[in-house]
mmCIF file of C-alpha atoms in Angstrom:
data_model
loop_
_atom_site.group_PDB
_atom_site.id
_atom_site.type_symbol
_atom_site.label_atom_id
_atom_site.label_comp_id
_atom_site.label_asym_id
_atom_site.label_seq_id
_atom_site.Cartn_x
_atom_site.Cartn_y
_atom_site.Cartn_z
ATOM 1 C CA HIS A 1 -36.265 59.888 -21.616
ATOM 2 C CA VAL A 2 -37.402 56.444 -20.448
ATOM 3 C CA GLN A 3 -41.087 55.789 -19.950
ATOM 4 C CA LEU A 4 -42.328 53.066 -17.610
ATOM 5 C CA VAL A 5 -45.874 51.776 -17.116
ATOM 6 C CA GLU A 6 -46.890 49.372 -14.373
ATOM 7 C CA SER A 7 -49.852 47.020 -14.209
ATOM 8 C CA GLY A 8 -51.035 44.087 -12.147
ATOM 9 C CA GLY A 9 -51.689 45.621 -8.776
ATOM 10 C CA GLY A 10 -54.806 44.886 -6.782
ATOM 11 C CA SER A 11 -56.155 43.426 -3.571
ATOM 12 C CA VAL A 12 -55.284 39.998 -2.250
ATOM 13 C CA GLN A 13 -55.567 38.095 0.989
ATOM 14 C CA ALA A 14 -52.535 37.412 3.102
ATOM 15 C CA GLY A 15 -50.691 34.374 1.817
ATOM 16 C CA GLY A 16 -51.774 35.023 -1.740
ATOM 17 C CA SER A 17 -49.816 36.024 -4.819
ATOM 18 C CA LEU A 18 -49.713 38.839 -7.345
ATOM 19 C CA ARG A 19 -47.552 39.530 -10.351
ATOM 20 C CA LEU A 20 -46.679 43.071 -11.322
ATOM 21 C CA THR A 21 -45.667 43.971 -14.844
ATOM 22 C CA CYS A 22 -43.705 46.964 -16.051
ATOM 23 C CA THR A 23 -43.300 47.817 -19.694
ATOM 24 C CA TYR A 24 -40.669 50.367 -20.608
ATOM 25 C CA THR A 25 -39.131 52.087 -23.566
ATOM 26 C CA HIS A 26 -35.805 50.764 -24.781
ATOM 27 C CA ASN A 27 -33.348 50.899 -21.905
ATOM 28 C CA LYS A 28 -30.182 49.004 -21.086
ATOM 29 C CA ASN A 29 -29.870 50.048 -17.457
ATOM 30 C CA SER A 30 -30.768 48.207 -14.296
ATOM 31 C CA MET A 31 -34.433 47.810 -13.450
ATOM 32 C CA ALA A 32 -35.982 47.807 -10.013
ATOM 33 C CA TRP A 33 -39.225 47.673 -8.124
ATOM 34 C CA LEU A 34 -39.747 50.175 -5.352
ATOM 35 C CA ARG A 35 -42.560 50.479 -2.869
ATOM 36 C CA GLN A 36 -43.906 53.069 -0.510
ATOM 37 C CA ALA A 37 -46.237 52.111 2.296
ATOM 38 C CA PRO A 38 -48.445 54.681 4.032
ATOM 39 C CA GLY A 39 -46.375 56.752 6.412
ATOM 40 C CA LYS A 40 -43.119 55.141 5.356
ATOM 41 C CA GLU A 41 -40.274 56.087 3.072
ATOM 42 C CA ARG A 42 -39.949 54.653 -0.407
ATOM 43 C CA GLU A 43 -37.664 51.627 -0.537
ATOM 44 C CA VAL A 44 -36.153 49.425 -3.228
ATOM 45 C CA VAL A 45 -37.406 45.868 -2.803
ATOM 46 C CA ALA A 46 -35.869 44.190 -5.853
ATOM 47 C CA ALA A 47 -33.432 45.003 -8.627
ATOM 48 C CA VAL A 48 -32.069 43.254 -11.686
ATOM 49 C CA PHE A 49 -28.873 44.255 -13.410
ATOM 50 C CA PRO A 50 -28.528 44.386 -17.188
ATOM 51 C CA GLY A 51 -26.790 41.764 -19.266
ATOM 52 C CA SER A 52 -27.424 38.112 -19.943
ATOM 53 C CA ALA A 53 -26.665 37.152 -16.335
ATOM 54 C CA GLY A 54 -29.386 39.420 -15.001
ATOM 55 C CA VAL A 55 -28.083 39.343 -11.448
ATOM 56 C CA THR A 56 -30.847 40.085 -8.950
ATOM 57 C CA TYR A 57 -30.939 41.712 -5.536
ATOM 58 C CA TYR A 58 -33.658 41.724 -2.891
ATOM 59 C CA ALA A 59 -34.438 43.576 0.283
ATOM 60 C CA ASP A 60 -34.373 41.297 3.308
ATOM 61 C CA SER A 61 -38.083 41.905 3.870
ATOM 62 C CA VAL A 62 -39.021 40.205 0.581
ATOM 63 C CA LYS A 63 -36.181 37.753 0.046
ATOM 64 C CA GLY A 64 -37.505 34.258 -0.670
ATOM 65 C CA ARG A 65 -41.005 35.560 -1.430
ATOM 66 C CA PHE A 66 -40.547 37.998 -4.341
ATOM 67 C CA THR A 67 -38.860 37.355 -7.668
ATOM 68 C CA ILE A 68 -37.826 39.997 -10.171
ATOM 69 C CA SER A 69 -37.254 39.074 -13.791
ATOM 70 C CA ARG A 70 -36.930 40.862 -17.106
ATOM 71 C CA ASP A 71 -37.219 40.233 -20.810
ATOM 72 C CA THR A 72 -34.849 42.623 -22.536
ATOM 73 C CA LYS A 73 -36.226 41.812 -25.995
ATOM 74 C CA SER A 74 -39.767 42.735 -25.014
ATOM 75 C CA ASN A 75 -38.762 45.545 -22.622
ATOM 76 C CA VAL A 76 -40.732 44.048 -19.754
ATOM 77 C CA VAL A 77 -39.839 43.501 -16.112
ATOM 78 C CA TRP A 78 -41.960 41.535 -13.678
ATOM 79 C CA LEU A 79 -42.252 41.233 -9.919
ATOM 80 C CA GLN A 80 -43.744 37.941 -8.791
ATOM 81 C CA MET A 81 -44.937 38.323 -5.218
ATOM 82 C CA ASN A 82 -45.791 35.203 -3.234
ATOM 83 C CA GLN A 83 -46.724 34.619 0.404
ATOM 84 C CA LEU A 84 -47.924 38.189 0.632
ATOM 85 C CA LYS A 85 -48.203 39.793 4.035
ATOM 86 C CA THR A 86 -50.259 42.751 5.226
ATOM 87 C CA GLU A 87 -47.028 44.707 5.584
ATOM 88 C CA ASP A 88 -46.481 44.357 1.830
ATOM 89 C CA THR A 89 -49.353 46.797 1.277
ATOM 90 C CA ALA A 90 -47.905 49.747 -0.630
ATOM 91 C CA ILE A 91 -47.734 51.556 -3.922
ATOM 92 C CA TYR A 92 -45.278 49.652 -6.101
ATOM 93 C CA THR A 93 -43.296 51.549 -8.692
ATOM 94 C CA CYS A 94 -41.067 50.396 -11.485
ATOM 95 C CA ALA A 95 -37.801 52.262 -11.892
ATOM 96 C CA THR A 96 -34.609 52.291 -13.895
ATOM 97 C CA GLY A 97 -31.149 53.595 -13.231
ATOM 98 C CA ALA A 98 -27.457 52.826 -13.125
ATOM 99 C CA PRO A 99 -26.369 51.637 -9.681
ATOM 100 C CA GLY A 100 -22.858 50.949 -10.963
ATOM 101 C CA ASN A 101 -22.209 47.979 -8.725
ATOM 102 C CA SER A 102 -23.986 45.612 -6.384
ATOM 103 C CA HIS A 103 -23.350 47.847 -3.389
ATOM 104 C CA TYR A 104 -25.852 50.354 -4.754
ATOM 105 C CA ALA A 105 -28.422 47.946 -6.207
ATOM 106 C CA LEU A 106 -30.920 48.617 -3.407
ATOM 107 C CA ASP A 107 -30.013 52.273 -2.982
ATOM 108 C CA LEU A 108 -32.939 54.492 -3.924
ATOM 109 C CA ARG A 109 -30.554 57.182 -5.187
ATOM 110 C CA SER A 110 -29.402 54.833 -7.968
ATOM 111 C CA TYR A 111 -32.712 55.162 -9.840
ATOM 112 C CA THR A 112 -33.648 58.144 -11.954
ATOM 113 C CA TYR A 113 -36.779 57.272 -13.932
ATOM 114 C CA PHE A 114 -39.994 56.058 -12.363
ATOM 115 C CA GLY A 115 -43.415 54.854 -13.406
ATOM 116 C CA GLN A 116 -46.701 56.082 -11.967
ATOM 117 C CA GLY A 117 -47.043 53.190 -9.553
ATOM 118 C CA THR A 118 -49.675 50.567 -8.865
ATOM 119 C CA GLN A 119 -51.460 49.881 -5.585
ATOM 120 C CA VAL A 120 -51.061 46.534 -3.856
ATOM 121 C CA THR A 121 -53.305 45.871 -0.871
ATOM 122 C CA VAL A 122 -52.926 42.771 1.283
ATOM 123 C CA SER A 123 -55.583 42.113 3.895
#
């Protein structure tokens, strides 16, 4: 059973930056950051596949602004969020799973273990 713990959320003004951190127990699967805004469904915003290449995928809404990265030796994954917008306000959750291929990288159903989440508020 994989355990994931997020940190780094908070409040920031539009245009600002935040970096989220997720520490997890040993796991070789893909890692992802999900978010759920008030009144909206949870969505995958970024994913990174396992292996030395660490191929990354991003939702169109965050592409060019967010960067996901991981350190497999330290079991840490980060989400660097720049140029934040009010619509980025949400609870951000770290997750892990096995999408299988790139087609499913941003599919919520690919992820089976989740952290508790951390609030990000952009005003």
